[in-house]
mmCIF file of C-alpha atoms in Angstrom:
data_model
loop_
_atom_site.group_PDB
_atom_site.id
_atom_site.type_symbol
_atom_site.label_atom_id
_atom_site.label_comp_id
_atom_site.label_asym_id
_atom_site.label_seq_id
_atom_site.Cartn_x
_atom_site.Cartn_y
_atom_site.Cartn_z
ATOM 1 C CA UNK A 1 9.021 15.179 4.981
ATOM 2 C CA UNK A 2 5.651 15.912 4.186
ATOM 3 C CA UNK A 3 2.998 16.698 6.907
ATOM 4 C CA UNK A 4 1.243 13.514 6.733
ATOM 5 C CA UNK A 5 3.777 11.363 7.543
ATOM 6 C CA UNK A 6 4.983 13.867 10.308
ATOM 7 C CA UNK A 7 1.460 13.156 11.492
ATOM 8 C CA UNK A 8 1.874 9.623 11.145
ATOM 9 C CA UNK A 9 5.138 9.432 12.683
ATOM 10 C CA UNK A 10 3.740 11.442 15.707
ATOM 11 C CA UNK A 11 0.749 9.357 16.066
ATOM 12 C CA UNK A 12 3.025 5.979 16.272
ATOM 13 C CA UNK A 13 5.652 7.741 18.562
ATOM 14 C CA UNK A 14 3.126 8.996 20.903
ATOM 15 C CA UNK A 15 1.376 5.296 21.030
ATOM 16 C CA UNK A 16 4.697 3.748 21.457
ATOM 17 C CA UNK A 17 5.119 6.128 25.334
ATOM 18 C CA UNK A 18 1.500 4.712 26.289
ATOM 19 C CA UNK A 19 2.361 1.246 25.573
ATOM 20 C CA UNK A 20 5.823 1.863 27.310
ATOM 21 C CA UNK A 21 4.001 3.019 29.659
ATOM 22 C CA UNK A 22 5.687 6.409 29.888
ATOM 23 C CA UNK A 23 2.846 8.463 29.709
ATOM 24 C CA UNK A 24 -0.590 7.855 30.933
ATOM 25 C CA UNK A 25 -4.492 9.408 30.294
ATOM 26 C CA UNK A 26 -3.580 12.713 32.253
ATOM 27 C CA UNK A 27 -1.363 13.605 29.276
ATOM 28 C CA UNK A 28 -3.883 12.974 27.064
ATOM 29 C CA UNK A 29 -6.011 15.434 29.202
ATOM 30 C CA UNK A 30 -3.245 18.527 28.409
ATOM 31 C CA UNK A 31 -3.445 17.960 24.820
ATOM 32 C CA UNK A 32 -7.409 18.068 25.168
ATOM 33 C CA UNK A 33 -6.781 21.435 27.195
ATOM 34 C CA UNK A 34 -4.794 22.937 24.231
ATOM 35 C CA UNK A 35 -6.527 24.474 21.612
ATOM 36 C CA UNK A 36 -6.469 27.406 18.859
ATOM 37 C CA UNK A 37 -6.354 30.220 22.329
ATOM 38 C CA UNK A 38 -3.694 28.160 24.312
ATOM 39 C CA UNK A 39 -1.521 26.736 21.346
ATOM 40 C CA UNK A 40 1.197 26.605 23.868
ATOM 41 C CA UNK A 41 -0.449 25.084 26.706
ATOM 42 C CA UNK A 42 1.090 21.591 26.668
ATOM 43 C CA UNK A 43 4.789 22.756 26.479
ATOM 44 C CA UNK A 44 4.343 25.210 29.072
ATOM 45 C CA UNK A 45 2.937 22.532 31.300
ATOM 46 C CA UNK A 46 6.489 19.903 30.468
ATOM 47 C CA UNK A 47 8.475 23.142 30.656
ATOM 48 C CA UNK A 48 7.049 23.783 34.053
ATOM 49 C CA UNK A 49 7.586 19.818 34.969
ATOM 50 C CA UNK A 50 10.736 20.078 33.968
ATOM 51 C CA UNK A 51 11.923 23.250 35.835
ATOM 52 C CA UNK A 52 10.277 21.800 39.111
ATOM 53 C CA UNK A 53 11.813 18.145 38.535
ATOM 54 C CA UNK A 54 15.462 19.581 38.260
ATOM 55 C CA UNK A 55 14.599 21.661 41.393
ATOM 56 C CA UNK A 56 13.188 18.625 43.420
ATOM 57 C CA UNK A 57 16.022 16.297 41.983
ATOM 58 C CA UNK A 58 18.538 18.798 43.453
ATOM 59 C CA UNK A 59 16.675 19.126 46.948
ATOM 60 C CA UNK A 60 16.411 15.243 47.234
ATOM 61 C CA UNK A 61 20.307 14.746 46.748
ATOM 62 C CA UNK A 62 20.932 17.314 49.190
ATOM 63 C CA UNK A 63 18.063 15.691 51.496
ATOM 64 C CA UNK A 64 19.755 12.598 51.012
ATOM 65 C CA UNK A 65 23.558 13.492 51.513
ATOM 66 C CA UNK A 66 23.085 14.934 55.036
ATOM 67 C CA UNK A 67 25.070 13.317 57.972
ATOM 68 C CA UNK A 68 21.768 12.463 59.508
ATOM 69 C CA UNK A 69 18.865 12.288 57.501
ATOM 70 C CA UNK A 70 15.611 14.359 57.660
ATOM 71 C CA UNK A 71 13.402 11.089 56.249
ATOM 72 C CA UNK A 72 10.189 13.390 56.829
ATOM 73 C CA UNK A 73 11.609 15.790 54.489
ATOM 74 C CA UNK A 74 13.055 13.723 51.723
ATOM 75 C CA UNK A 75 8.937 12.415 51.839
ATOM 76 C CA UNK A 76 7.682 15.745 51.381
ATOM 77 C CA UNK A 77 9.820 15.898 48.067
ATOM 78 C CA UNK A 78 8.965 12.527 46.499
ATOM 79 C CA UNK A 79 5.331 14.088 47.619
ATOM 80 C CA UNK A 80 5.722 16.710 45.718
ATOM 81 C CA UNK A 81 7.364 14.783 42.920
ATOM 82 C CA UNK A 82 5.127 12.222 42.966
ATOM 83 C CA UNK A 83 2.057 14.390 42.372
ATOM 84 C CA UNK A 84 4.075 16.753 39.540
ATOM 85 C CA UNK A 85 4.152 13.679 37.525
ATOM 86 C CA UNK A 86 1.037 12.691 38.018
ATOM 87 C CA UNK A 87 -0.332 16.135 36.418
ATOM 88 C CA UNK A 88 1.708 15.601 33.819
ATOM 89 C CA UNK A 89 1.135 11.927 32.816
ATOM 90 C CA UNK A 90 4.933 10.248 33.412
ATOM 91 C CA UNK A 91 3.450 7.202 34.358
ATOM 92 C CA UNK A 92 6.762 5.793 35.271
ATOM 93 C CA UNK A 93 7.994 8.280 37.168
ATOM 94 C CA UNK A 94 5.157 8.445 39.409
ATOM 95 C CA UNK A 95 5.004 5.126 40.280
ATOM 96 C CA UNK A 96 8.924 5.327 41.129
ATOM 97 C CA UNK A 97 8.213 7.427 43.510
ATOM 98 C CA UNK A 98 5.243 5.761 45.080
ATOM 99 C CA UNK A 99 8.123 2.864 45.627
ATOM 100 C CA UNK A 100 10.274 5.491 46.510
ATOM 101 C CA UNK A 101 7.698 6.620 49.166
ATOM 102 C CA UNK A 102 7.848 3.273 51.038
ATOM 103 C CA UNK A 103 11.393 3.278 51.963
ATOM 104 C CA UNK A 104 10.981 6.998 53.593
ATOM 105 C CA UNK A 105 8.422 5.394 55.618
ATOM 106 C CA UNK A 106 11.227 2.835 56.535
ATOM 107 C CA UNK A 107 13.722 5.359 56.791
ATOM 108 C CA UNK A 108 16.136 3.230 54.929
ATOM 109 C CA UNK A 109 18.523 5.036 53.571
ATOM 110 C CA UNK A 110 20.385 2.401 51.298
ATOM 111 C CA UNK A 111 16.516 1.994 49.530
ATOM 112 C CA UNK A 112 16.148 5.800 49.380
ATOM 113 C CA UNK A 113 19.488 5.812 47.411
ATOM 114 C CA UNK A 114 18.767 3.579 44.975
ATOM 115 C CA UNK A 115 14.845 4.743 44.440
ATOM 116 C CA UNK A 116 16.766 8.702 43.940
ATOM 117 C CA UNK A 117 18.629 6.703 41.152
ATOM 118 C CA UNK A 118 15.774 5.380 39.977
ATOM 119 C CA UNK A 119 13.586 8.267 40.056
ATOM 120 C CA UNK A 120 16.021 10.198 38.337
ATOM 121 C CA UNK A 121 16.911 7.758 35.297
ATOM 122 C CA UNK A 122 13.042 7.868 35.139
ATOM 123 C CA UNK A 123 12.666 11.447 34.580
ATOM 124 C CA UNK A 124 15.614 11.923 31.938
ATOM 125 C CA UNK A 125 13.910 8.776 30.011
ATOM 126 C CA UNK A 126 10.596 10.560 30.124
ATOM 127 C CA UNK A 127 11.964 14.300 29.152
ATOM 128 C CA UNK A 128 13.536 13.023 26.579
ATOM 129 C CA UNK A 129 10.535 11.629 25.266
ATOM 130 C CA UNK A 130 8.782 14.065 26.049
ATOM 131 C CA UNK A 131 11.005 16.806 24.162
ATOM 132 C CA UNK A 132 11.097 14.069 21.247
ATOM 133 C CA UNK A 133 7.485 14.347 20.790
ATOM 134 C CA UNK A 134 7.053 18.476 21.040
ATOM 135 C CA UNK A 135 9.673 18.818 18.650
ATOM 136 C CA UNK A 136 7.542 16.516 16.092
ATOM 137 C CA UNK A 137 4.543 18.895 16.898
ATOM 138 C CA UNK A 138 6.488 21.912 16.522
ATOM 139 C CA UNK A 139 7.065 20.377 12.694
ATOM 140 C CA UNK A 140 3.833 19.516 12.277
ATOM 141 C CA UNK A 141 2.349 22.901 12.769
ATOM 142 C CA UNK A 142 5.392 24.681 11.656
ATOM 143 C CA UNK A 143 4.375 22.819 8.178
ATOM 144 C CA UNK A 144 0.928 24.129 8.386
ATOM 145 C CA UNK A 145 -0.778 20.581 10.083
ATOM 146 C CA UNK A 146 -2.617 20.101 13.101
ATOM 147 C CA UNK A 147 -1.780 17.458 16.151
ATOM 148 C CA UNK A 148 -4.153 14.381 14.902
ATOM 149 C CA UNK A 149 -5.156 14.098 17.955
ATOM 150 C CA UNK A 150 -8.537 12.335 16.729
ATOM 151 C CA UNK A 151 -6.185 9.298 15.557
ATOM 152 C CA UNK A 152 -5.657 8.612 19.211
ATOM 153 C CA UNK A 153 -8.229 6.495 20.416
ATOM 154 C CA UNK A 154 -7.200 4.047 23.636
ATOM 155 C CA UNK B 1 -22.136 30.305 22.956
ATOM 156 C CA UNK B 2 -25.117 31.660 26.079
ATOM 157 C CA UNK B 3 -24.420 29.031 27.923
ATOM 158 C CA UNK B 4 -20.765 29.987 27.855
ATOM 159 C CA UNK B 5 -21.418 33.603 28.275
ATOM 160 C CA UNK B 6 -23.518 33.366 31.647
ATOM 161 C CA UNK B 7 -20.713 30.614 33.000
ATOM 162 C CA UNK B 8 -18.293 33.403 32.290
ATOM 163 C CA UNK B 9 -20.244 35.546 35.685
ATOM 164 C CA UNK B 10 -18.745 32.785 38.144
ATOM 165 C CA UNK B 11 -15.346 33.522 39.969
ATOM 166 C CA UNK B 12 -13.392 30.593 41.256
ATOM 167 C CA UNK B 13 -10.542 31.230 43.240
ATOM 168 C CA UNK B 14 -8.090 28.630 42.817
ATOM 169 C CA UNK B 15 -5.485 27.677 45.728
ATOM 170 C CA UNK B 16 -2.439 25.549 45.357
ATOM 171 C CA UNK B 17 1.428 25.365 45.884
ATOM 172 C CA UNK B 18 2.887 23.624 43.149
ATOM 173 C CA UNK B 19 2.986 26.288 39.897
ATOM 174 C CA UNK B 20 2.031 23.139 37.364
ATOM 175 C CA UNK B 21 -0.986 22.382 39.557
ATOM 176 C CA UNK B 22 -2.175 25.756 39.413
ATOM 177 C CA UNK B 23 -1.409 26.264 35.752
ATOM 178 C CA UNK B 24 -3.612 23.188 35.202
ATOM 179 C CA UNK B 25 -6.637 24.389 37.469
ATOM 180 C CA UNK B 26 -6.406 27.019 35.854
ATOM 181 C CA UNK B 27 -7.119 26.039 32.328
ATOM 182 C CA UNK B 28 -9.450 23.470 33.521
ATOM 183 C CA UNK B 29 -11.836 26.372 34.900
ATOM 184 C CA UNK B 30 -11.136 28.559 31.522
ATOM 185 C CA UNK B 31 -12.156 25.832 29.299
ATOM 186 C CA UNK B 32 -15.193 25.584 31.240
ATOM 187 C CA UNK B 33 -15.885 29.425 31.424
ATOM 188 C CA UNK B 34 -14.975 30.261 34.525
ATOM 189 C CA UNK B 35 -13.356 33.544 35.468
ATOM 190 C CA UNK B 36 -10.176 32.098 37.570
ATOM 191 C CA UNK B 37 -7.778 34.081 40.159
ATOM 192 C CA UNK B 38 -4.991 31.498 41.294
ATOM 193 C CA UNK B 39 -2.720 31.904 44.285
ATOM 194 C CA UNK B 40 -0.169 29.493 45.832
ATOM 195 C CA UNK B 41 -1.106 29.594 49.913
ATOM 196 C CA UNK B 42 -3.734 29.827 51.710
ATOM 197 C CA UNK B 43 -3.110 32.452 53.852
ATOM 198 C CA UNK B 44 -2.949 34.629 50.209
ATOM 199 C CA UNK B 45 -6.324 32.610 49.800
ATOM 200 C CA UNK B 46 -7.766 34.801 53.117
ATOM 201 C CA UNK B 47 -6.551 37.785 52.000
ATOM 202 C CA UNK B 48 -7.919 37.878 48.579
ATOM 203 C CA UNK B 49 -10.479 37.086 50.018
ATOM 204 C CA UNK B 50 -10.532 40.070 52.359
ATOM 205 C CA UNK B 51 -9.962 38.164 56.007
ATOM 206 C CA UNK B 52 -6.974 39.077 58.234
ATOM 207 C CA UNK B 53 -5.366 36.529 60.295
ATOM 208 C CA UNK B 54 -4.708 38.844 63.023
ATOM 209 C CA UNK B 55 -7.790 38.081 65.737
ATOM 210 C CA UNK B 56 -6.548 34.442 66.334
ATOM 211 C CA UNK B 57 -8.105 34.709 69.867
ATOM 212 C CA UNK B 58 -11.566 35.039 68.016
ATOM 213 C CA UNK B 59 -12.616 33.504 65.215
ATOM 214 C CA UNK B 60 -16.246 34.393 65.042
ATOM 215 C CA UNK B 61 -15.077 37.883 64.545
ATOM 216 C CA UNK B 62 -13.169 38.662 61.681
ATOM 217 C CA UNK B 63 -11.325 41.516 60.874
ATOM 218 C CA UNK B 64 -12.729 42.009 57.428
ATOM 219 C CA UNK B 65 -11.769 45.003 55.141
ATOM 220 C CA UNK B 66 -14.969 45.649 53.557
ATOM 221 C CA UNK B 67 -13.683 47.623 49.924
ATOM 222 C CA UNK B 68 -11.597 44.491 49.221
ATOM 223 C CA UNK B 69 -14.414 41.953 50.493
ATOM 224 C CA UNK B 70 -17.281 43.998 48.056
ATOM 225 C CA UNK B 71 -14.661 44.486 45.116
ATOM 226 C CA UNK B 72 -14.207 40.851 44.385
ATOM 227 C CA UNK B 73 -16.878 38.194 44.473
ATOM 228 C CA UNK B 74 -15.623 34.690 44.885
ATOM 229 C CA UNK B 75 -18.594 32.245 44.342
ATOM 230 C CA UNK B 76 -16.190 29.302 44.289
ATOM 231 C CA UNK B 77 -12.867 28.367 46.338
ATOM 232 C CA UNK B 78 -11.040 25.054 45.137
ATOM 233 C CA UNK B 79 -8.336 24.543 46.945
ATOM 234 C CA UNK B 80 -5.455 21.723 47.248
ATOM 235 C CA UNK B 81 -5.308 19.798 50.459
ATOM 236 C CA UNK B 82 -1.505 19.110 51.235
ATOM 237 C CA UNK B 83 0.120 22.569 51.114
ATOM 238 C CA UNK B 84 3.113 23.847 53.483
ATOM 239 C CA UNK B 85 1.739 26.479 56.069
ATOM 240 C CA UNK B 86 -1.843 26.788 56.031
ATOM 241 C CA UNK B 87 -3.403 23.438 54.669
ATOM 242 C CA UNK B 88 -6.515 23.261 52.394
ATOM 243 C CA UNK B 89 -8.229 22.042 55.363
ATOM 244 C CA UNK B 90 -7.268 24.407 57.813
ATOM 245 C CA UNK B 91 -8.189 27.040 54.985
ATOM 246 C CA UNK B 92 -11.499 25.243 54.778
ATOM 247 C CA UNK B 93 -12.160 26.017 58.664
ATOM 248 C CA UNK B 94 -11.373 29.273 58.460
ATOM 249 C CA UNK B 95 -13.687 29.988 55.346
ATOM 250 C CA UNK B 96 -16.444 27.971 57.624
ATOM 251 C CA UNK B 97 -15.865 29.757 60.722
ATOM 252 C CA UNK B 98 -16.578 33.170 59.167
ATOM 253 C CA UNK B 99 -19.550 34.553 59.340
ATOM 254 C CA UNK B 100 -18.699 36.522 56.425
ATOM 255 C CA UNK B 101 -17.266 33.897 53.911
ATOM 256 C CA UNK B 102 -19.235 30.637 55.007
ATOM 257 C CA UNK B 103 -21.568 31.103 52.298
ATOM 258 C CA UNK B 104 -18.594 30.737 49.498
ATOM 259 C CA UNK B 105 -18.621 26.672 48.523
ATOM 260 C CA UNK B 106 -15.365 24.923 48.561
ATOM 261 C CA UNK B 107 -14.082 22.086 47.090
ATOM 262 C CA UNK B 108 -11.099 20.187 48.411
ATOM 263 C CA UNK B 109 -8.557 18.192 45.623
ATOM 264 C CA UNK B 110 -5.876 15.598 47.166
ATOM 265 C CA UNK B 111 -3.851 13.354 45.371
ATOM 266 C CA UNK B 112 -4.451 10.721 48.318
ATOM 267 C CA UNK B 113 -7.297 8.720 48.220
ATOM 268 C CA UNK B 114 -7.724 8.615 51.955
ATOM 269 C CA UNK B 115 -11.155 7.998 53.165
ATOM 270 C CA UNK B 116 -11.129 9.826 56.220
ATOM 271 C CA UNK B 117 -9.159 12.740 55.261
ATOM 272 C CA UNK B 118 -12.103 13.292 52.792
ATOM 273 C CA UNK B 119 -14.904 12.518 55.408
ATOM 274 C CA UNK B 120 -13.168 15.010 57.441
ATOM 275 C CA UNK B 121 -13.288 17.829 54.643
ATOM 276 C CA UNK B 122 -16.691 16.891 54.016
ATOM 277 C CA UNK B 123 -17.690 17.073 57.439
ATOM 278 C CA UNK B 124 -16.019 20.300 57.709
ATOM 279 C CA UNK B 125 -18.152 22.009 55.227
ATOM 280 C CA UNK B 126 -16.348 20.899 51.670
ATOM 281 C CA UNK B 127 -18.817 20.490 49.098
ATOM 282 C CA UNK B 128 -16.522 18.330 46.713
ATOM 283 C CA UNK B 129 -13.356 16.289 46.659
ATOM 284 C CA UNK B 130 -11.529 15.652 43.958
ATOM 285 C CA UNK B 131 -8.865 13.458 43.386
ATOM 286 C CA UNK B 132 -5.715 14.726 42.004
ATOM 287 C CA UNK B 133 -5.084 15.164 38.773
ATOM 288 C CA UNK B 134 -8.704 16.797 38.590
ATOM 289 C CA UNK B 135 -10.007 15.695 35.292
ATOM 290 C CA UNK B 136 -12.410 18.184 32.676
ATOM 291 C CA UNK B 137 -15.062 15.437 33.580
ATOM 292 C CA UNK B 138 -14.606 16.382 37.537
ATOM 293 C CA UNK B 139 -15.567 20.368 36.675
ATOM 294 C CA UNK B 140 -19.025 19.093 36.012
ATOM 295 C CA UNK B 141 -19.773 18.762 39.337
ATOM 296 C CA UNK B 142 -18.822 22.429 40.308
ATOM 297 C CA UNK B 143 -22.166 23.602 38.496
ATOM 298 C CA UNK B 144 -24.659 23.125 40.668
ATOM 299 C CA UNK B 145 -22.440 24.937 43.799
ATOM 300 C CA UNK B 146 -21.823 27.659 41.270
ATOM 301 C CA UNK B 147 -25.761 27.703 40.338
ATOM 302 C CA UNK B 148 -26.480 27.591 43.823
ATOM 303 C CA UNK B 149 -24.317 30.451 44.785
ATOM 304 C CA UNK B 150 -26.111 32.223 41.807
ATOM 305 C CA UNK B 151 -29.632 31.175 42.603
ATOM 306 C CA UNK B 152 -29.556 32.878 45.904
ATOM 307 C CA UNK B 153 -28.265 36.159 44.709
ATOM 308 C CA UNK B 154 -30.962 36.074 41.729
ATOM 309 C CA UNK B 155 -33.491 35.535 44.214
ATOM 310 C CA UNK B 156 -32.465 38.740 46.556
ATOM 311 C CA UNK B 157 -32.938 40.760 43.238
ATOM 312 C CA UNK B 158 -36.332 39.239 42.606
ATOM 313 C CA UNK B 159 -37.405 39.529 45.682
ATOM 314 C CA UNK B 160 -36.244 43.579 45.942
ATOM 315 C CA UNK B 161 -38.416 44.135 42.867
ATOM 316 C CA UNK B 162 -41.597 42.360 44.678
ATOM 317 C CA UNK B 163 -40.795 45.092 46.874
ATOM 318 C CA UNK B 164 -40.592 47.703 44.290
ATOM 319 C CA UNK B 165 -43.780 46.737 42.627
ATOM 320 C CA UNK B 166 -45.581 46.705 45.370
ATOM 321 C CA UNK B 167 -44.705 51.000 46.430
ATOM 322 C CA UNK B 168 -44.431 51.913 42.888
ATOM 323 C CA UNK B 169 -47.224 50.510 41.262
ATOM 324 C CA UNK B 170 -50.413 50.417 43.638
ATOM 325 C CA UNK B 171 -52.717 51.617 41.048
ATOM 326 C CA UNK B 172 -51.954 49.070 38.137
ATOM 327 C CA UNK B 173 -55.400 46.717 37.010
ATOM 328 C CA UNK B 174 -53.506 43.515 36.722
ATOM 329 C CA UNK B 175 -51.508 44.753 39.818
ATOM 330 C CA UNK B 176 -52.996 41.714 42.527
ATOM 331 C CA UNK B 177 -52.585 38.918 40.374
ATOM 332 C CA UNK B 178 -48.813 39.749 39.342
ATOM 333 C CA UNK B 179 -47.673 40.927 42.536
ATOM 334 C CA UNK B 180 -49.438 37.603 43.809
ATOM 335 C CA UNK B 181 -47.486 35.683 41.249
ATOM 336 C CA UNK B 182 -43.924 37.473 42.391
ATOM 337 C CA UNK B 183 -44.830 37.065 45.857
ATOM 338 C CA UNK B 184 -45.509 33.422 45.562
ATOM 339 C CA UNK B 185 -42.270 33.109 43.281
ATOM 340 C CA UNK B 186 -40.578 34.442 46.163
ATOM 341 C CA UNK B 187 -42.162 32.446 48.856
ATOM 342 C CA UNK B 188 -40.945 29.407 46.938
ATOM 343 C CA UNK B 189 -37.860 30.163 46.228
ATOM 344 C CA UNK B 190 -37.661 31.662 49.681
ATOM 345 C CA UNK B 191 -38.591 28.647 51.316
ATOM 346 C CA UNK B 192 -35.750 26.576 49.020
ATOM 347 C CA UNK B 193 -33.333 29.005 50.299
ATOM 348 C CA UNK B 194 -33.898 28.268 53.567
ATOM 349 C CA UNK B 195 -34.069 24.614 53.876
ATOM 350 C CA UNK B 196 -30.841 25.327 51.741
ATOM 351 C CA UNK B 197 -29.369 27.394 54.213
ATOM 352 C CA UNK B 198 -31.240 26.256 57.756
ATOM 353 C CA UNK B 199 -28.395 23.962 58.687
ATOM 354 C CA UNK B 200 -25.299 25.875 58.168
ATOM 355 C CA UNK B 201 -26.494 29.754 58.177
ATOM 356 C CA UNK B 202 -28.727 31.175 60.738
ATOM 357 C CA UNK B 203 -27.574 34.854 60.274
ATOM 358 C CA UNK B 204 -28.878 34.925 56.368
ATOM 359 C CA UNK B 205 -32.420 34.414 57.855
ATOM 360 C CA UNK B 206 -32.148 37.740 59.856
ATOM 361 C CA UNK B 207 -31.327 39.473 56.587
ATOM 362 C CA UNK B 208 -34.792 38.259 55.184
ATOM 363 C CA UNK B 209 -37.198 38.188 57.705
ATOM 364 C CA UNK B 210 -40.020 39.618 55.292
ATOM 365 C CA UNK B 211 -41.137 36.077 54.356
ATOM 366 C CA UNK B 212 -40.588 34.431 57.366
ATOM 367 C CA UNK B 213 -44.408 34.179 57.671
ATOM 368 C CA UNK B 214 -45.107 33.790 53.912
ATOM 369 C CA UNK B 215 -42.886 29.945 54.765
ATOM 370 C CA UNK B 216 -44.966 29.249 57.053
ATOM 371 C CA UNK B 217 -48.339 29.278 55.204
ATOM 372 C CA UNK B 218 -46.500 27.515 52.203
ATOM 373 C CA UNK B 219 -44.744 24.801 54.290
#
């Protein structure tokens, strides 16, 4: 494939997670941050995301499996979770765990059960994505193009 | 390119506990030519910035190392607000409470838009808040608490070589009129200082009592 149409093809995928409403403005702010000193910026940012999701993930099951639950704790990791995603732009995920957020406040556990499953089929959707759309980058530059990021205009 | 060069002088010391956050603040500042130290508590916050914790029973008298204080100059300290241990908000206090850090502006970012958590920050001392995720567009209003921090050390130098001129060169023709120019540069800039620093920092005024009187006739 030649490097225009990889360009092409990344400008439509990436438009297609904005409309889906997988990724918001805040990723478009990490791709602004990367430039020719920090060519690795944005995938050390997801790689980080992704590393501190699967950790969170794994401390909200266990939060959630206890005999008695700590509701004040399983908070503090949709807190954290919540804001991760924020920095990073997965739109979807964030607001999943604003919903998410409500039923700690509740302490109801049956809600908080469904919301983990929620938040969870939310962040595989989005890393996918998200490891869709480096790997297209990673052509484009490995062919000798830049990220047309000037074709994005919202 | 100057521009970016004379940014490059101002030190922000970046606190927060997740590792993307920081990573982000972090290139933020960079991209807008600030030197950046990050750290993920607050209580590392104190001690790079050279306060112990251990004189709990005083606050008003830190135990301050003074090599690590005069090593590293911190002209900025932005620092998350919901952290585990030592919030942004208690570091805020602390910063306030010292007489020897109370000078150093800080700005407080939250992801919560809560009104009166930020009226309490601001109340406290904060300069900024930001919401969460801070934005390029949000660093522009770190420059005039960075300029400010600058401004008052600039003026301290001027006003040292006022003094300077004044011993060294008594015999000079155009000697009156410069040193009258320098003195009245001072006196100004003197007098912004204070109204500057009246409300939160008494003890500064101690450290330049040579205008004290030269306010007076220009107020």
């Amino acid at each position: 494939m030649e490097v225009g149409q990889m360009r092409r093809q990344w400008v439509d995928y990436i438009k297609s997670l904005f409309t889906e409403e997988f990724l918001d403005g805040q990723f478009l702010q990490l791709q602004q941050l990367q430039d020719e000193n920090n060519p690795e910026f944005v995938v050390e940012v997801v790689s980080l995301f992704f590393e501190d999701s699967e950790r969170i993930l794994k401390d909200l099951s266990f939060s959630l499996d206890q005999q008695s639950v700590d509701f004040k704790k399983v908070d503090a990791h949709v807190h954290q979770f919540k804001g991760s995603s924020a920095s990073i732009g997965a739109q979807r995920v964030k607001n999943s765990c604003i919903a998410f957020r409500n039923f700690c406040e509740e302490q109801n556990i049956d809600a908080c059960l469904r919301c983990l499953q929620q938040v969870k089929q939310e962040y595989f959707l989005v890393k996918n994505k998200l490891e869709n759309l480096l790997r297209l980058e990673q052509q484009i530059v490995a062919a000798g193009g830049s990220i047309p990021m000037m074709e994005l205009s919202f | 390119m100057v521009m970016a060069a004379a940014e490059s002088q101002f030190h922000v010391l970046a606190v927060d506990d997740s590792i993307i956050d920081r990573t982000l603040i972090e290139r933020l500042l960079k991209t807008s030519s600030y030197q950046v130290t990050t750290v993920d508590s607050g209580s590392k916050a104190l001690e790079f910035l050279g306060l112990c914790e251990n004189n709990e029973t005083n606050p008003n008298t830190p135990c301050v190392s003074p090599s690590n204080h005069q090593e590293v100059e911190v002209n900025l300290v932005i620092t998350d607000y919901c952290m585990p241990g030592m919030t942004g908000y208690d570091l805020l206090k602390k910063i306030k409470e010292s007489t020897s850090l109370r000078n150093i502006p800080v700005v407080i970012m939250s992801s919560e838009n809560v009104p009166s958590r930020i009226n309490r920050c601001l109340e406290e001392g904060a300069e900024e808040f930001f919401l969460k995720p801070v934005r390029l567009s949000d660093l522009n209003r770190l420059k005039p608490h960075m300029k400010k921090t600058k401004l008052k050390d600039q003026k301290q130098e001027t006003e040292e070589k006022v003094e300077n001129s004044e011993i060294q060169q008594p015999d000079s023709e155009s000697h009156s009129q410069t040193q009258q120019q320098s003195v009245q540069q001072g006196t100004t800039n003197n007098k912004r200082k204070s109204i500057e620093q009246g409300l939160s920092s008494p003890e500064t005024d101690r450290t330049r009592p040579r205008y004290s009187t030269g306010i007076a006739t220009v107020v």
